C-alpha cells in the first residue's frame, strides 16, 4: 500500500479546489511574455537562449524553443540533465565549474547535446579538454569576462587571450565566443540609469571583442543579458545572444523597476495560499512562509484574493517557516475570522529561488487548471 | 536510456570526493545532540516529541524514537505522510489547517497512525469531526493557545472553552490537551532574558490549564517548546511534552544565542561547497548561493576548509542564486586563484529552510561518508 499525499490539482479543476500552497502559472500571461520576448529578439536580430535556471522545467524550455529560442542556458551541469533528457539539443552552461565529477558531467552531456560552457581559469580549460578528448566529444567554450559585476570572469585582456590560447591547444575544445553578464544592473530601478549601466557593461564587452579582433581571433558569440537589460543589450550591436529568464514570470523585484521602453511583462507566477487562522484583531495568518516563498528580495508586495472583489486588502508583513502574517493596512481592529479558508494569490519577491521550492507548476487559464508542468530540474544545484 | 546526474556521494567515499553543493551531516555531532536531548527530557520527566519540520527525514525520526521520543510533530499534513509511511506510529500536526482537502488528509493519516492536530476556531472542529466520524477514525485535538507569539491560537479562555465544548460534541474527536508555542522567544540571545520570556509564556499556558481545571476539564497534554527554551520549559512543571527540532543540527541563528544553562549543542549540519572562481584580488566565489542556503536568518557566520588548516580564513559576504562571494577579512590584495577547487563547510544561518532545499543528507563520520539519508518530506508543505 502506498501512503502519499493526494495531488494538489488535476487538469480541469476549478482554481477554488487547488490545494495550497501551490505554485500557480497564469498561462495567458505566460504566453504573452513568451511571445513578446521572441518577437523582440527577432526584431533586433539577436539569438534568444533563455535561462532555464529561472523555470527549471523542460516543458517550459520546449515552449521557448518552439517560439524561436536556439536552446537554453543552465547555471549548473546537473541542472542541464533533465533538459538534455527532454531532447533540448543545445545547452549553454553559463557558469564556471571545477572538479573531476563536474568535468565528467560536462563530457557526458556533450555526448547528448551541443554543449557550451564558461571558463575563467586555465586549469579548467586543461581539465575539460583532456576529458573531452578522452571521451571523443567536442565542447564549445566561452570564456567569461567580468563586465562589472565583480563576481566571476577574467578581469583583463591578457587573461582572456591566455584562455583563448589554452582552448586552441585542446583538440576537443572550440573557442566559440565570450560571455558578459552583469547581474547587479538587472534590477536598477531607474530606467535611464539602467540604460547607462548596461551601456557601460556593453562597452567592457566590446573592448574584449576588439582585443580578440586585433589578434585575429573572431568572437562568434557574445552572450549575456538578463530581463532587466535585454532591451538595451539587444540594440547594442555587441551582444549576439541574450539569456533572459525572469521575463516569463516577473517577480516583485522586477515589478518594482521602471519599464519605460518598449518592453512590458505581466506577472504570471503566484503562490496560492489559504488563510488558516485569524484569532487576533487586524491580523490573518496564511499557510505559506519561508518554505514556499523566497524572501531574499523581499516579501510579496501584493496579495489578491482568488475569488472575491469585496474582500479587505491585506499586506503580507512577515514570514515564519510555514506561516505568513497578513495585515489590513491601518486597520488593527477588524475581526478577520470570516477570512479563514479564503485564498490569496501572492506574487513572489524573487521568482528563481521560489520556483526551486516546488515540484510542479499548476497552470491555469481563467478559473480552471489547464495543465500540470513538472519542475524537473528543481534542486539540481551541482 | 536514462540520462540523470550521478549521485553526489556513495557510502565509503572520502569527503574530498563528495560532489558540491551537498548537505552534510556530521553523525558524531548529530548522535551527541540526539543523546543529550533524550537524557535531558528523561531527567525532567517530560515527553519528547521532536519536530520533524526541521529534518524532514523518516530516517532521523526513527532514530529519535529509538532514543526515546514518543513520536514526532509535523507542521503540515502532507509533511506527515512519509513519516506515517515509514511506520512512525504517533504524529502531532502542530498547526491549524482548513479546507476539505486538508481534512481528508487528516482522516487518511488517522487511519494509519495515532494522529493529533491543533485547532483555534470552531468551524475547523466541526469539519474535522464530521469527516472523522464518516471515516470511522478518532483524532486527538489540542487547541492552540497564543502564548505570546501573536500568530495562531486562541487569545482568551472563553474561546478555549468553546473549542473544548465543540470537541466534546464530536464523537470522533477527543480533547487531548493544549499546545502553547512561542517561536519568537526561541532566539532571544541573552540566556537570562530568554528564561524570563519563557517563564511569561509558561505562565500564560498555566492560566489556560487552570481555566480548564475550574471547569473540571483535565488537560492531559501541554505541548510546545523549541530548542531555545526547552531547558526552561522542561523544568516549568507546566509542559508535559516538548517539540524541539533544531537541537539536532544547530544553525547560525541558534549558535548566536547564549547557552548558559546545562544544554550545549554541536553544529552537525553544513553545506559543502567548492571555490569555483577567483579572478579578483581578495575575493573567491563558491558554488552555493540562495538555492542551496536559506538566508532569511543571515548568511553563514563561518566557513571552514574541508582539508587544510593553513588556508586563509574567508567570510561568506553575499549570495546570488547559485554563487556565494567570499572575502578574507581586511585583505583585499591577495590572489586566491590557488583556492579554486578547494572545499568549504558552511553552517547554514537557518537549518529548517536550508534542509528543505535538498533531497538527501550526506552523512559522515570523520573523513568518510557513512550513510545517505533521504529528506523524504522535502517540499511537502500542504
mmCIF file of C-alpha atoms in Angstrom, chain A residues 1-8 17-23 53-54 56 75-79 81-82 84-85 94-99 101-102 105 108-109 112 120-121 124 146 149-155 274-280 283 285 287-288 290-292 295-297 320-323 325 340-343 350 352-353 356-360 362 378-382, chain B residues 1-8 17-23 53-54 56 75-79 81-82 84-85 94-99 101-102 105 108-109 112-113 120-121 124 146 149-155 274-280 283 285 287-288 290-292 295-297 320-323 325 340-341 343 350 352-353 356-360 362 378-382:
data_model
loop_
_atom_site.group_PDB
_atom_site.id
_atom_site.type_symbol
_atom_site.label_atom_id
_atom_site.label_comp_id
_atom_site.label_asym_id
_atom_site.label_seq_id
_atom_site.Cartn_x
_atom_site.Cartn_y
_atom_site.Cartn_z
ATOM 1 C CA UNK A 1 0.000 0.000 0.000
ATOM 2 C CA UNK A 2 1.323 3.414 -0.910
ATOM 3 C CA UNK A 3 0.686 6.246 1.501
ATOM 4 C CA UNK A 4 1.331 9.578 -0.168
ATOM 5 C CA UNK A 5 -0.350 12.983 -0.200
ATOM 6 C CA UNK A 6 -3.005 13.430 -2.885
ATOM 7 C CA UNK A 7 -2.143 15.575 -5.935
ATOM 8 C CA UNK A 8 -2.556 19.312 -5.465
ATOM 9 C CA UNK A 17 -10.196 23.434 -5.303
ATOM 10 C CA UNK A 18 -6.420 23.610 -5.795
ATOM 11 C CA UNK A 19 -4.569 22.558 -2.634
ATOM 12 C CA UNK A 20 -2.390 25.214 -1.013
ATOM 13 C CA UNK A 21 0.368 26.214 -1.037
ATOM 14 C CA UNK A 22 0.746 25.694 -4.781
ATOM 15 C CA UNK A 23 2.886 27.431 -7.363
ATOM 16 C CA UNK A 53 17.647 28.427 -14.082
ATOM 17 C CA UNK A 54 14.552 30.617 -13.711
ATOM 18 C CA UNK A 56 13.820 24.643 -14.192
ATOM 19 C CA UNK A 75 23.673 27.563 -14.451
ATOM 20 C CA UNK A 76 24.807 24.145 -13.230
ATOM 21 C CA UNK A 77 25.760 20.944 -15.005
ATOM 22 C CA UNK A 78 23.346 18.769 -13.028
ATOM 23 C CA UNK A 79 20.597 21.255 -13.891
ATOM 24 C CA UNK A 81 20.385 16.834 -17.352
ATOM 25 C CA UNK A 82 16.571 16.986 -17.434
ATOM 26 C CA UNK A 84 19.117 17.054 -22.237
ATOM 27 C CA UNK A 85 16.879 14.111 -21.364
ATOM 28 C CA UNK A 94 26.675 29.889 -18.249
ATOM 29 C CA UNK A 95 28.953 29.346 -15.287
ATOM 30 C CA UNK A 96 32.379 28.096 -14.253
ATOM 31 C CA UNK A 97 32.803 24.677 -12.671
ATOM 32 C CA UNK A 98 35.714 22.759 -11.228
ATOM 33 C CA UNK A 99 36.432 19.188 -10.152
ATOM 34 C CA UNK A 101 32.937 14.991 -11.114
ATOM 35 C CA UNK A 102 31.847 18.198 -12.841
ATOM 36 C CA UNK A 105 29.127 15.540 -16.217
ATOM 37 C CA UNK A 108 28.509 13.051 -20.604
ATOM 38 C CA UNK A 109 26.204 15.946 -21.528
ATOM 39 C CA UNK A 112 23.981 14.009 -25.979
ATOM 40 C CA UNK A 120 37.723 31.895 -16.389
ATOM 41 C CA UNK A 121 40.924 29.990 -15.462
ATOM 42 C CA UNK A 124 39.578 24.450 -16.012
ATOM 43 C CA UNK A 146 33.839 40.459 -15.851
ATOM 44 C CA UNK A 149 29.620 42.519 -11.617
ATOM 45 C CA UNK A 150 32.956 41.619 -9.987
ATOM 46 C CA UNK A 151 31.937 38.017 -9.452
ATOM 47 C CA UNK A 152 33.377 35.549 -11.970
ATOM 48 C CA UNK A 153 35.121 36.197 -15.262
ATOM 49 C CA UNK A 154 38.529 37.411 -16.359
ATOM 50 C CA UNK A 155 39.420 40.980 -15.460
ATOM 51 C CA UNK A 274 -5.108 29.842 2.267
ATOM 52 C CA UNK A 275 -5.904 31.878 5.360
ATOM 53 C CA UNK A 276 -5.678 29.222 8.084
ATOM 54 C CA UNK A 277 -6.032 31.255 11.270
ATOM 55 C CA UNK A 278 -7.283 34.689 12.323
ATOM 56 C CA UNK A 279 -7.751 34.917 16.069
ATOM 57 C CA UNK A 280 -6.443 38.437 16.686
ATOM 58 C CA UNK A 283 -4.325 40.020 11.599
ATOM 59 C CA UNK A 285 -2.312 34.051 9.025
ATOM 60 C CA UNK A 287 -0.288 28.811 5.089
ATOM 61 C CA UNK A 288 2.845 29.825 3.178
ATOM 62 C CA UNK A 290 9.823 30.643 4.083
ATOM 63 C CA UNK A 291 9.456 27.113 2.719
ATOM 64 C CA UNK A 292 7.095 28.275 -0.023
ATOM 65 C CA UNK A 295 12.249 36.227 0.737
ATOM 66 C CA UNK A 296 15.804 37.252 -0.186
ATOM 67 C CA UNK A 297 14.387 40.023 -2.387
ATOM 68 C CA UNK A 320 7.897 32.200 9.510
ATOM 69 C CA UNK A 321 8.890 28.788 8.138
ATOM 70 C CA UNK A 322 5.321 27.692 7.334
ATOM 71 C CA UNK A 323 3.241 30.797 8.153
ATOM 72 C CA UNK A 325 1.354 37.094 8.632
ATOM 73 C CA UNK A 340 -10.352 31.682 7.379
ATOM 74 C CA UNK A 341 -10.482 29.370 4.352
ATOM 75 C CA UNK A 342 -10.250 32.213 1.822
ATOM 76 C CA UNK A 343 -7.471 32.033 -0.763
ATOM 77 C CA UNK A 350 12.101 36.613 -6.299
ATOM 78 C CA UNK A 352 14.069 31.832 -9.294
ATOM 79 C CA UNK A 353 14.563 30.588 -5.707
ATOM 80 C CA UNK A 356 13.196 25.939 -6.728
ATOM 81 C CA UNK A 357 10.965 25.167 -3.711
ATOM 82 C CA UNK A 358 8.230 23.444 -5.749
ATOM 83 C CA UNK A 359 7.928 20.228 -7.731
ATOM 84 C CA UNK A 360 5.346 21.444 -10.227
ATOM 85 C CA UNK A 362 -0.213 24.331 -11.512
ATOM 86 C CA UNK A 378 14.302 21.546 -9.053
ATOM 87 C CA UNK A 379 17.096 21.127 -6.537
ATOM 88 C CA UNK A 380 19.673 20.199 -9.181
ATOM 89 C CA UNK A 381 22.360 22.589 -7.991
ATOM 90 C CA UNK A 382 25.589 20.684 -8.706
ATOM 91 C CA UNK B 1 18.462 5.171 -21.764
ATOM 92 C CA UNK B 2 18.273 7.211 -18.611
ATOM 93 C CA UNK B 3 20.164 10.456 -18.508
ATOM 94 C CA UNK B 4 20.475 11.707 -14.947
ATOM 95 C CA UNK B 5 23.182 13.342 -12.842
ATOM 96 C CA UNK B 6 25.438 10.888 -10.971
ATOM 97 C CA UNK B 7 24.931 10.507 -7.209
ATOM 98 C CA UNK B 8 26.639 13.129 -5.053
ATOM 99 C CA UNK B 17 35.172 13.307 -3.430
ATOM 100 C CA UNK B 18 31.647 14.379 -2.428
ATOM 101 C CA UNK B 19 30.014 16.472 -5.164
ATOM 102 C CA UNK B 20 29.112 20.037 -4.224
ATOM 103 C CA UNK B 21 26.892 21.621 -3.128
ATOM 104 C CA UNK B 22 25.842 18.847 -0.735
ATOM 105 C CA UNK B 23 24.084 18.953 2.616
ATOM 106 C CA UNK B 53 9.748 20.041 10.190
ATOM 107 C CA UNK B 54 13.426 20.660 10.972
ATOM 108 C CA UNK B 56 12.018 16.205 7.151
ATOM 109 C CA UNK B 75 3.789 21.280 10.721
ATOM 110 C CA UNK B 76 1.754 20.269 7.674
ATOM 111 C CA UNK B 77 -0.476 17.312 6.889
ATOM 112 C CA UNK B 78 1.319 16.431 3.660
ATOM 113 C CA UNK B 79 4.587 16.516 5.592
ATOM 114 C CA UNK B 81 2.809 11.237 5.029
ATOM 115 C CA UNK B 82 6.399 9.976 4.663
ATOM 116 C CA UNK B 84 3.387 7.598 8.525
ATOM 117 C CA UNK B 85 4.574 5.529 5.565
ATOM 118 C CA UNK B 94 1.254 21.214 15.441
ATOM 119 C CA UNK B 95 -0.625 23.642 13.282
ATOM 120 C CA UNK B 96 -4.090 24.704 12.159
ATOM 121 C CA UNK B 97 -5.434 23.700 8.758
ATOM 122 C CA UNK B 98 -8.585 24.437 6.806
ATOM 123 C CA UNK B 99 -10.317 23.097 3.729
ATOM 124 C CA UNK B 101 -8.622 18.536 1.061
ATOM 125 C CA UNK B 102 -6.763 19.078 4.328
ATOM 126 C CA UNK B 105 -5.614 14.122 4.560
ATOM 127 C CA UNK B 108 -6.491 9.318 5.930
ATOM 128 C CA UNK B 109 -3.491 9.770 8.233
ATOM 129 C CA UNK B 112 -2.721 4.731 9.797
ATOM 130 C CA UNK B 113 -1.256 6.475 12.855
ATOM 131 C CA UNK B 120 -8.086 27.521 17.025
ATOM 132 C CA UNK B 121 -11.566 28.001 15.512
ATOM 133 C CA UNK B 124 -12.282 23.583 11.938
ATOM 134 C CA UNK B 146 -1.494 32.121 21.912
ATOM 135 C CA UNK B 149 3.716 34.910 19.691
ATOM 136 C CA UNK B 150 0.537 36.559 18.370
ATOM 137 C CA UNK B 151 0.348 34.262 15.381
ATOM 138 C CA UNK B 152 -2.175 31.424 15.723
ATOM 139 C CA UNK B 153 -4.048 30.195 18.764
ATOM 140 C CA UNK B 154 -6.950 31.387 20.877
ATOM 141 C CA UNK B 155 -6.448 34.608 22.780
ATOM 142 C CA UNK B 274 33.694 24.354 -3.793
ATOM 143 C CA UNK B 275 35.547 27.517 -4.739
ATOM 144 C CA UNK B 276 34.825 27.726 -8.464
ATOM 145 C CA UNK B 277 36.276 31.090 -9.420
ATOM 146 C CA UNK B 278 38.749 33.620 -8.023
ATOM 147 C CA UNK B 279 39.786 36.161 -10.624
ATOM 148 C CA UNK B 280 39.846 39.310 -8.480
ATOM 149 C CA UNK B 283 37.705 37.594 -3.461
ATOM 150 C CA UNK B 285 33.445 32.645 -5.394
ATOM 151 C CA UNK B 287 29.248 27.240 -5.837
ATOM 152 C CA UNK B 288 26.416 27.675 -3.348
ATOM 153 C CA UNK B 290 20.326 31.182 -2.465
ATOM 154 C CA UNK B 291 19.288 27.835 -3.945
ATOM 155 C CA UNK B 292 21.481 25.931 -1.500
ATOM 156 C CA UNK B 295 19.496 33.349 4.091
ATOM 157 C CA UNK B 296 16.403 34.595 5.950
ATOM 158 C CA UNK B 297 18.359 34.417 9.214
ATOM 159 C CA UNK B 320 23.409 35.224 -5.561
ATOM 160 C CA UNK B 321 21.144 32.423 -6.781
ATOM 161 C CA UNK B 322 23.968 29.953 -7.431
ATOM 162 C CA UNK B 323 27.051 31.825 -6.198
ATOM 163 C CA UNK B 325 31.027 35.594 -2.517
ATOM 164 C CA UNK B 340 39.885 27.256 -6.941
ATOM 165 C CA UNK B 341 38.806 23.652 -6.368
ATOM 166 C CA UNK B 343 36.181 22.927 -0.461
ATOM 167 C CA UNK B 350 18.763 28.774 9.391
ATOM 168 C CA UNK B 352 14.896 24.299 8.563
ATOM 169 C CA UNK B 353 14.522 26.089 5.218
ATOM 170 C CA UNK B 356 14.081 21.920 2.584
ATOM 171 C CA UNK B 357 16.308 22.705 -0.425
ATOM 172 C CA UNK B 358 17.985 19.279 -0.523
ATOM 173 C CA UNK B 359 16.890 15.731 -1.325
ATOM 174 C CA UNK B 360 19.357 13.941 0.939
ATOM 175 C CA UNK B 362 25.326 13.050 3.039
ATOM 176 C CA UNK B 378 11.226 17.853 1.405
ATOM 177 C CA UNK B 379 8.844 20.245 -0.261
ATOM 178 C CA UNK B 380 5.744 18.730 1.348
ATOM 179 C CA UNK B 381 4.237 21.995 2.513
ATOM 180 C CA UNK B 382 0.490 21.386 2.178
#
